[in-house]
mmCIF file with all atom_site columns, C-alpha atoms in Angstrom:
data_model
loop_
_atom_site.group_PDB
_atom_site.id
_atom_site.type_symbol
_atom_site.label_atom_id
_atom_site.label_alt_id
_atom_site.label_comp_id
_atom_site.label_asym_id
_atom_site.label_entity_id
_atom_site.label_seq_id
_atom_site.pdbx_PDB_ins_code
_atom_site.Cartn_x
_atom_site.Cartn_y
_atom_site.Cartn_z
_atom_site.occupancy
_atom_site.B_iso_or_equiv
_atom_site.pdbx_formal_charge
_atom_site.auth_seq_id
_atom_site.auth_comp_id
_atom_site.auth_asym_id
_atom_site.auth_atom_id
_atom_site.pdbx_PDB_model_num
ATOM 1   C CA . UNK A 1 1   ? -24.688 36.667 -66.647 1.00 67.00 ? 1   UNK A CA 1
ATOM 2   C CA . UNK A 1 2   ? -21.416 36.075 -67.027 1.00 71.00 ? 2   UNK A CA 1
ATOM 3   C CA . UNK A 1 3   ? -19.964 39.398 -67.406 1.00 76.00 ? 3   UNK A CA 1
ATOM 4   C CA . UNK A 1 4   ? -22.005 40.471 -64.545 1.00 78.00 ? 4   UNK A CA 1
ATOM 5   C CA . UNK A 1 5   ? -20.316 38.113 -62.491 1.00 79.00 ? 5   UNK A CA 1
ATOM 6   C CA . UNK A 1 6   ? -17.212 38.977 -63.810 1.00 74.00 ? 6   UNK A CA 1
ATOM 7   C CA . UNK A 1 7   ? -17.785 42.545 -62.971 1.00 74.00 ? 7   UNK A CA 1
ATOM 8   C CA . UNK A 1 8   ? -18.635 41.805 -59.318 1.00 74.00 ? 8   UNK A CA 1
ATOM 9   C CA . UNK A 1 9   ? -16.073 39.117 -58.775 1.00 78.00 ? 9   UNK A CA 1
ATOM 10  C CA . UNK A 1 10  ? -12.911 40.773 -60.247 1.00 79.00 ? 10  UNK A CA 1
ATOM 11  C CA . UNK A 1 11  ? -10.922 41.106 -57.870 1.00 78.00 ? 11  UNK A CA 1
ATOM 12  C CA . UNK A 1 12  ? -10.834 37.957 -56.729 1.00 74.00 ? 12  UNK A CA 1
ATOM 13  C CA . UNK A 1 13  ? -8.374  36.084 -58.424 1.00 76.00 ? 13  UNK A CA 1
ATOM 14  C CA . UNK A 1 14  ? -9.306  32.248 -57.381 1.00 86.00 ? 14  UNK A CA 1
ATOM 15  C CA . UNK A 1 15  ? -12.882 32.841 -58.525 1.00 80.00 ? 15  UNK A CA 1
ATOM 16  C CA . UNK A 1 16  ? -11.729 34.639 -61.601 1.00 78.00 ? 16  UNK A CA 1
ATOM 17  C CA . UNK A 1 17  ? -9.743  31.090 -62.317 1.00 75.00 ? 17  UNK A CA 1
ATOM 18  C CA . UNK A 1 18  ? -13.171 29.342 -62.237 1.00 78.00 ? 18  UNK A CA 1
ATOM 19  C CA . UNK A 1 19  ? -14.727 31.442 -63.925 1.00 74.00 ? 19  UNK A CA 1
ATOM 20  C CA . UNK A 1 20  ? -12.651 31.009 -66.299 1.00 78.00 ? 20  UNK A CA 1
ATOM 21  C CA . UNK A 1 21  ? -12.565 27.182 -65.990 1.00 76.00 ? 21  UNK A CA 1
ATOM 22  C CA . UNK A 1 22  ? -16.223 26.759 -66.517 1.00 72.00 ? 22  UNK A CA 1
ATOM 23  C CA . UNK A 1 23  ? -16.176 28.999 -69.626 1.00 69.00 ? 23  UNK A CA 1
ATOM 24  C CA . UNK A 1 24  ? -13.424 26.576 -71.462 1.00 67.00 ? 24  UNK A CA 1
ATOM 25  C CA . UNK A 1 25  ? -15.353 23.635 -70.299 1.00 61.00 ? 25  UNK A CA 1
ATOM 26  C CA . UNK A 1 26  ? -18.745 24.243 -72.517 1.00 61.00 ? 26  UNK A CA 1
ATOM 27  C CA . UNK A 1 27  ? -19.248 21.486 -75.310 1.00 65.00 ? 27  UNK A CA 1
ATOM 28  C CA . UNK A 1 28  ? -20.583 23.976 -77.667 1.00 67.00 ? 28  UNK A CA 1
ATOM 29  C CA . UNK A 1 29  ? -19.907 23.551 -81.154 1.00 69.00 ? 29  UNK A CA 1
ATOM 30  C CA . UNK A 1 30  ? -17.477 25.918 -81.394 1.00 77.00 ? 30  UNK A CA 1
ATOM 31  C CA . UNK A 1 31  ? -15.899 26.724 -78.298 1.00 83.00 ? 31  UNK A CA 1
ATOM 32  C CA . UNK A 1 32  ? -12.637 27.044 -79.253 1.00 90.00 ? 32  UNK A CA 1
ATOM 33  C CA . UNK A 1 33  ? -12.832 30.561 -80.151 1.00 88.00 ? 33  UNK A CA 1
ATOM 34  C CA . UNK A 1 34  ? -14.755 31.594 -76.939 1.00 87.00 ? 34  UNK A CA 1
ATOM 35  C CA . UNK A 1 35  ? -11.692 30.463 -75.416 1.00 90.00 ? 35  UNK A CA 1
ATOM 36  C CA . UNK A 1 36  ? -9.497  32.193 -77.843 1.00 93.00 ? 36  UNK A CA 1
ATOM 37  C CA . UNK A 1 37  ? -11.326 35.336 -76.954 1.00 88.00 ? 37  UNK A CA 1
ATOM 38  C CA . UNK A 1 38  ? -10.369 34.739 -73.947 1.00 89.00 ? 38  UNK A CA 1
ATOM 39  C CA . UNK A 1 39  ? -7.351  34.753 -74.226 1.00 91.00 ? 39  UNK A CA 1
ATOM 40  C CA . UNK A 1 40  ? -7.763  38.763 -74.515 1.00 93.00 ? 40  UNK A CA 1
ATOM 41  C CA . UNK A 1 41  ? -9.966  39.288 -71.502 1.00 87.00 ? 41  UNK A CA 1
ATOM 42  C CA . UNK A 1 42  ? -8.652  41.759 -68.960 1.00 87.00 ? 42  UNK A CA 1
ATOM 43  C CA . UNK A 1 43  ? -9.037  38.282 -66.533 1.00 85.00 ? 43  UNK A CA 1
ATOM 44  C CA . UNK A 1 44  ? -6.359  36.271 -68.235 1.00 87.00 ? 44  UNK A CA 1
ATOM 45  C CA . UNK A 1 45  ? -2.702  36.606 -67.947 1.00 90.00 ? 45  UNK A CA 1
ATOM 46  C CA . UNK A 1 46  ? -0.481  34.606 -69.889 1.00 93.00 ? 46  UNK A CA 1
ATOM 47  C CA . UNK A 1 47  ? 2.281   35.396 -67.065 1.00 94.00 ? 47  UNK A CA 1
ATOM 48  C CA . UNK A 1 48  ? 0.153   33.638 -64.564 1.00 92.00 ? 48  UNK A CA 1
ATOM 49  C CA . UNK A 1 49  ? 0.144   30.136 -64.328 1.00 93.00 ? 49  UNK A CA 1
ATOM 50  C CA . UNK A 1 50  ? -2.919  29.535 -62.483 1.00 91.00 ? 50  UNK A CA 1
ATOM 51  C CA . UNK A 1 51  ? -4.640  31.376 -65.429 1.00 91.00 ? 51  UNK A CA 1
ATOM 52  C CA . UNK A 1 52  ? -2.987  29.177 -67.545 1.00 93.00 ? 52  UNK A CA 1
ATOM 53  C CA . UNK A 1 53  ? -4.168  26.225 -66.368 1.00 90.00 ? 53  UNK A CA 1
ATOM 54  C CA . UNK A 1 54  ? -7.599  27.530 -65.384 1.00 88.00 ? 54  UNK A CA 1
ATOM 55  C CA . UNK A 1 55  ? -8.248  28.423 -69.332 1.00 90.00 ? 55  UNK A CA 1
ATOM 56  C CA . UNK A 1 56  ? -5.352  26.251 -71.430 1.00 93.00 ? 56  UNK A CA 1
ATOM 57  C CA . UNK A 1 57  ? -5.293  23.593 -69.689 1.00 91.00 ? 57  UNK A CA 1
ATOM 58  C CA . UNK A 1 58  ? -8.257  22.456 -68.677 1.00 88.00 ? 58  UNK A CA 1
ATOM 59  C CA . UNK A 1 59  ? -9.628  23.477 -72.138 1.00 91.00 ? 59  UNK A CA 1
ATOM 60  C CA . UNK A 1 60  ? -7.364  20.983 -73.414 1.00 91.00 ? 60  UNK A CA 1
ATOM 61  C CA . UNK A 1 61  ? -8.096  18.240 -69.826 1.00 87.00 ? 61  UNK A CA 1
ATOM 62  C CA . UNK A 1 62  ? -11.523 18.647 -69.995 1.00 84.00 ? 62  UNK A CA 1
ATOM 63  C CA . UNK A 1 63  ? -13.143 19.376 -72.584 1.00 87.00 ? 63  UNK A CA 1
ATOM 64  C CA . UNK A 1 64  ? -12.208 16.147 -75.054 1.00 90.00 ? 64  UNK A CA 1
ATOM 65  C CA . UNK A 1 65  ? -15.529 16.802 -77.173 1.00 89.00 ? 65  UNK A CA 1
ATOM 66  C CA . UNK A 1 66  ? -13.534 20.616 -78.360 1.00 91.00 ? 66  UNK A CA 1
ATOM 67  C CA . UNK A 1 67  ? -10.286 19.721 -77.882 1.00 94.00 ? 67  UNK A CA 1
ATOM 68  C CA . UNK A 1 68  ? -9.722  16.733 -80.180 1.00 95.00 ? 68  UNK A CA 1
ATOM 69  C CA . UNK A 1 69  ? -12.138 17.768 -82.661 1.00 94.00 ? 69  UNK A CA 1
ATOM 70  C CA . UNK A 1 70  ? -11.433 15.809 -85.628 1.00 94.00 ? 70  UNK A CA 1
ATOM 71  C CA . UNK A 1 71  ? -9.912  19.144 -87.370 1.00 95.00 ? 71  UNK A CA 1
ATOM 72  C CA . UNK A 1 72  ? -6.745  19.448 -85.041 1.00 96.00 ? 72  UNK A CA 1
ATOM 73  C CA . UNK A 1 73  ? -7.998  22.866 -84.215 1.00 96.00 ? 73  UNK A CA 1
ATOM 74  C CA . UNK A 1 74  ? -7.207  22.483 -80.420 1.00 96.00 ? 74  UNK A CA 1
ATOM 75  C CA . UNK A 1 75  ? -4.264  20.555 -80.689 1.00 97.00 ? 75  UNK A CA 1
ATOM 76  C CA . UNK A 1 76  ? -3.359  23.572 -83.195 1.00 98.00 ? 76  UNK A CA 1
ATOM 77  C CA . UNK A 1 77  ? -4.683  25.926 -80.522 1.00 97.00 ? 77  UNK A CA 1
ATOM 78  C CA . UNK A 1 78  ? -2.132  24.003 -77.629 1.00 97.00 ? 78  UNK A CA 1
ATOM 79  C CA . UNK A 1 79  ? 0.362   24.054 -79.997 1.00 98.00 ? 79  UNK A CA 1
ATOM 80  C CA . UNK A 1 80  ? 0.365   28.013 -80.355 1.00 97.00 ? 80  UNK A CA 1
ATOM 81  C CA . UNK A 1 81  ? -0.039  28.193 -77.123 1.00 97.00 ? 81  UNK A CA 1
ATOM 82  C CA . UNK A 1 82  ? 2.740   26.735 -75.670 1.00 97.00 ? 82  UNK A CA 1
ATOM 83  C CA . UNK A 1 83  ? 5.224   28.100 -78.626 1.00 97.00 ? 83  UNK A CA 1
ATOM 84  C CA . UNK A 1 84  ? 3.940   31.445 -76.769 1.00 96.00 ? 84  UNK A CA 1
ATOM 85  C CA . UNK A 1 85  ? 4.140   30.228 -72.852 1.00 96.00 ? 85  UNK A CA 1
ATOM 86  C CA . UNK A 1 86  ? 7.611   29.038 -73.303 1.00 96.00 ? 86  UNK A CA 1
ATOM 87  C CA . UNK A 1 87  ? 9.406   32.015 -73.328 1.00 94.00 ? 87  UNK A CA 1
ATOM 88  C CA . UNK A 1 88  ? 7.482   33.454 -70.581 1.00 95.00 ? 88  UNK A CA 1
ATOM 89  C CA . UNK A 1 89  ? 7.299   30.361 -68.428 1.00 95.00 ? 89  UNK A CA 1
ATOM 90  C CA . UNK A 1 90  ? 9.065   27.042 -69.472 1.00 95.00 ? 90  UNK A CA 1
ATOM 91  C CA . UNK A 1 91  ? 7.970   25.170 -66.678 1.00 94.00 ? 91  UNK A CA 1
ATOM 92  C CA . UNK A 1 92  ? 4.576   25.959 -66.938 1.00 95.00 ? 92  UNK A CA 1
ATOM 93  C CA . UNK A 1 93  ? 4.774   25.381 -70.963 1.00 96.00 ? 93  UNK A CA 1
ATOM 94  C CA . UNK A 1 94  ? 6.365   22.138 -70.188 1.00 95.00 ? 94  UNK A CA 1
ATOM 95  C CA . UNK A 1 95  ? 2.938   20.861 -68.150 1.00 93.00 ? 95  UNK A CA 1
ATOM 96  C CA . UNK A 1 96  ? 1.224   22.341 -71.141 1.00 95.00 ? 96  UNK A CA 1
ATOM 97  C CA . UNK A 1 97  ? 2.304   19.508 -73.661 1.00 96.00 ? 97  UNK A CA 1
ATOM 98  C CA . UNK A 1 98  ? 1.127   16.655 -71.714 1.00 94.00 ? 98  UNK A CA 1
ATOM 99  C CA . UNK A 1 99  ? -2.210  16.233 -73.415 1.00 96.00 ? 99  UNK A CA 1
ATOM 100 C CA . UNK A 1 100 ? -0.190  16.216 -76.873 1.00 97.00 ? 100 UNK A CA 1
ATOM 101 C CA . UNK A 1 101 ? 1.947   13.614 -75.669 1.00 96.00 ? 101 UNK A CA 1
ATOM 102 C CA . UNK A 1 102 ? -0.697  11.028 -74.949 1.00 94.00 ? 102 UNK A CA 1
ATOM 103 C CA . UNK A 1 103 ? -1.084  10.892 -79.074 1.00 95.00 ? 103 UNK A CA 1
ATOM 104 C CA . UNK A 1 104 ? -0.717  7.290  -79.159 1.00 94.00 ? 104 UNK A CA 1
ATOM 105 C CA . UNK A 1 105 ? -3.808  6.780  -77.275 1.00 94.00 ? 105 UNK A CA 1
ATOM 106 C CA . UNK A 1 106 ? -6.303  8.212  -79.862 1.00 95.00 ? 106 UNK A CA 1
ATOM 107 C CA . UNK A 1 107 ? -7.240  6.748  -83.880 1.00 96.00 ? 107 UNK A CA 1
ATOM 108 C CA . UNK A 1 108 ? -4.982  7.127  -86.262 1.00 97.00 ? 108 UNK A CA 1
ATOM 109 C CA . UNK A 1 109 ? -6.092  10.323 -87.432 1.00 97.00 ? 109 UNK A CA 1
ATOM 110 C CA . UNK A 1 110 ? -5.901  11.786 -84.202 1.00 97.00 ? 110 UNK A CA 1
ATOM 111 C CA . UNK A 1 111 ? -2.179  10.499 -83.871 1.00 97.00 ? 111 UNK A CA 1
ATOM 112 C CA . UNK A 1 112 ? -1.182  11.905 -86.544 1.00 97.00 ? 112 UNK A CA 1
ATOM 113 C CA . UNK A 1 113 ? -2.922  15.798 -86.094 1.00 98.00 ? 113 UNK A CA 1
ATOM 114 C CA . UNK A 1 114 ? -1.038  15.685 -82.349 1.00 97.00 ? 114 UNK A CA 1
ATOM 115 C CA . UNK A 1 115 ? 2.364   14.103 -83.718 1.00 97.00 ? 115 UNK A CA 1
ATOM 116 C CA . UNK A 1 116 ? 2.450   17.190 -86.317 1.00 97.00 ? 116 UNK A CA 1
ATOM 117 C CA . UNK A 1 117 ? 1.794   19.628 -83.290 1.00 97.00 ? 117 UNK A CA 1
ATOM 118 C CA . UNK A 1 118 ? 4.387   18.249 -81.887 1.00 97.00 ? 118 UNK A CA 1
ATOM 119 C CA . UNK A 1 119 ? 7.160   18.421 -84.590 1.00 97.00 ? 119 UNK A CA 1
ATOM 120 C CA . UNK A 1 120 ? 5.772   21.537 -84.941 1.00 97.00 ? 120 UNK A CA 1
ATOM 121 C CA . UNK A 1 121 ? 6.898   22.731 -81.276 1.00 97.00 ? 121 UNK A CA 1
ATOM 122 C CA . UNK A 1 122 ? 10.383  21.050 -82.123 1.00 95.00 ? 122 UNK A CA 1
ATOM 123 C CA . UNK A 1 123 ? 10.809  23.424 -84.810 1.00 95.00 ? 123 UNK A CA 1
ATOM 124 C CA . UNK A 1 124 ? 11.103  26.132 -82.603 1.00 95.00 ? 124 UNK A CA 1
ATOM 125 C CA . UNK A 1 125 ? 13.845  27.193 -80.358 1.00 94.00 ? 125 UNK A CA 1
ATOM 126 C CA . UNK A 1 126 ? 12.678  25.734 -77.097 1.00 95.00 ? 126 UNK A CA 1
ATOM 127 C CA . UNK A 1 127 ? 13.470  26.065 -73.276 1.00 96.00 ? 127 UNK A CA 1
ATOM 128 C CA . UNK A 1 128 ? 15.228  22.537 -72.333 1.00 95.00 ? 128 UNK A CA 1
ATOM 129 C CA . UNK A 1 129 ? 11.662  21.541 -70.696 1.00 94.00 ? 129 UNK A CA 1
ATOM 130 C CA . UNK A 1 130 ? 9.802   21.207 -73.100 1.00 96.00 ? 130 UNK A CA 1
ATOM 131 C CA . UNK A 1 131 ? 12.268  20.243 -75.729 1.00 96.00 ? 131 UNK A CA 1
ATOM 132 C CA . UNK A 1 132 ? 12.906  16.830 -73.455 1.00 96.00 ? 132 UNK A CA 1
ATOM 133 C CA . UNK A 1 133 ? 9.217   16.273 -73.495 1.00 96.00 ? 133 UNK A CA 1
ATOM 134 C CA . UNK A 1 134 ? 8.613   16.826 -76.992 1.00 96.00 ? 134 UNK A CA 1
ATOM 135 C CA . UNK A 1 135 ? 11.468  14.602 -77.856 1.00 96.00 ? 135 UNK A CA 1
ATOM 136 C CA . UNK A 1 136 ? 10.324  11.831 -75.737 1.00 95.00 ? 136 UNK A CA 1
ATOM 137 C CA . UNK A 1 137 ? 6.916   12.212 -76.718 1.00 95.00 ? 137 UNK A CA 1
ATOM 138 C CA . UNK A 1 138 ? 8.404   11.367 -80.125 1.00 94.00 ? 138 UNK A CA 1
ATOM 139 C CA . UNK A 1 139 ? 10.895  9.104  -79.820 1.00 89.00 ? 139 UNK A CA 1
#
């Protein structure tokens, strides 16, 4: 069904950004990688920032139950992400890191998974946007 909407709605590119939404936002078990998958589709352009936040960031807004699985795989998967985004887009990357930066809200274990996605981003050679946040976020 859903490539048979895809193929009728293509060219549409603000119900291509639901349709992309709703796919991130599936509890599944392991929906991580159907959004990593998507991350190929013909629909998604990292250059965009509407897909961006249509797939990235609202996999990583709302979908908690995914994205703060208790392996750090999404906050791994963010990570990645924005290392990617912010030579493309440093604004957009910058938005990005907000759900990392809430780490002190979560257990223990949780803080600690986000805070090493974080120093993790510091490590690399960042746009001033998101090197402020990151540096807040860890100060």
């Amino acid at each position: 069904a859903l490539q048979s909407f895809y193929a009728d709605w293509k060219d549409e590119a603000l119900v291509i950004n639901q349709w992309l939404a709703i796919q991130e936002g599936s509890s599944t078990e392991n929906n991580l990688a159907r959004v990593q998958s998507l991350l190929e589709h013909d629909a998604f352009d990292m250059t965009n920032p509407n897909k961006v936040r249509s797939l990235i960031g609202a996999f990583c807004t709302l979908n908690p139950d995914n994205f703060h699985k208790a392996d750090g795989s999404g906050y791994e998967f963010l990570a990645d992400q924005i290392i990617k985004l912010d030579a493309l887009n440093p604004q957009t990357a910058s938005r990005m890191v907000n759900p990392l930066t809430r780490w002190k809200r979560y257990d223990k274990a949780r803080q600690e998974l986000m805070k090493e996605q974080l120093e993790r981003i510091g490590q690399h050679d960042l746009s001033n946007d998101v090197r402020e946040i990151v540096n807040k976020s860890l100060a």
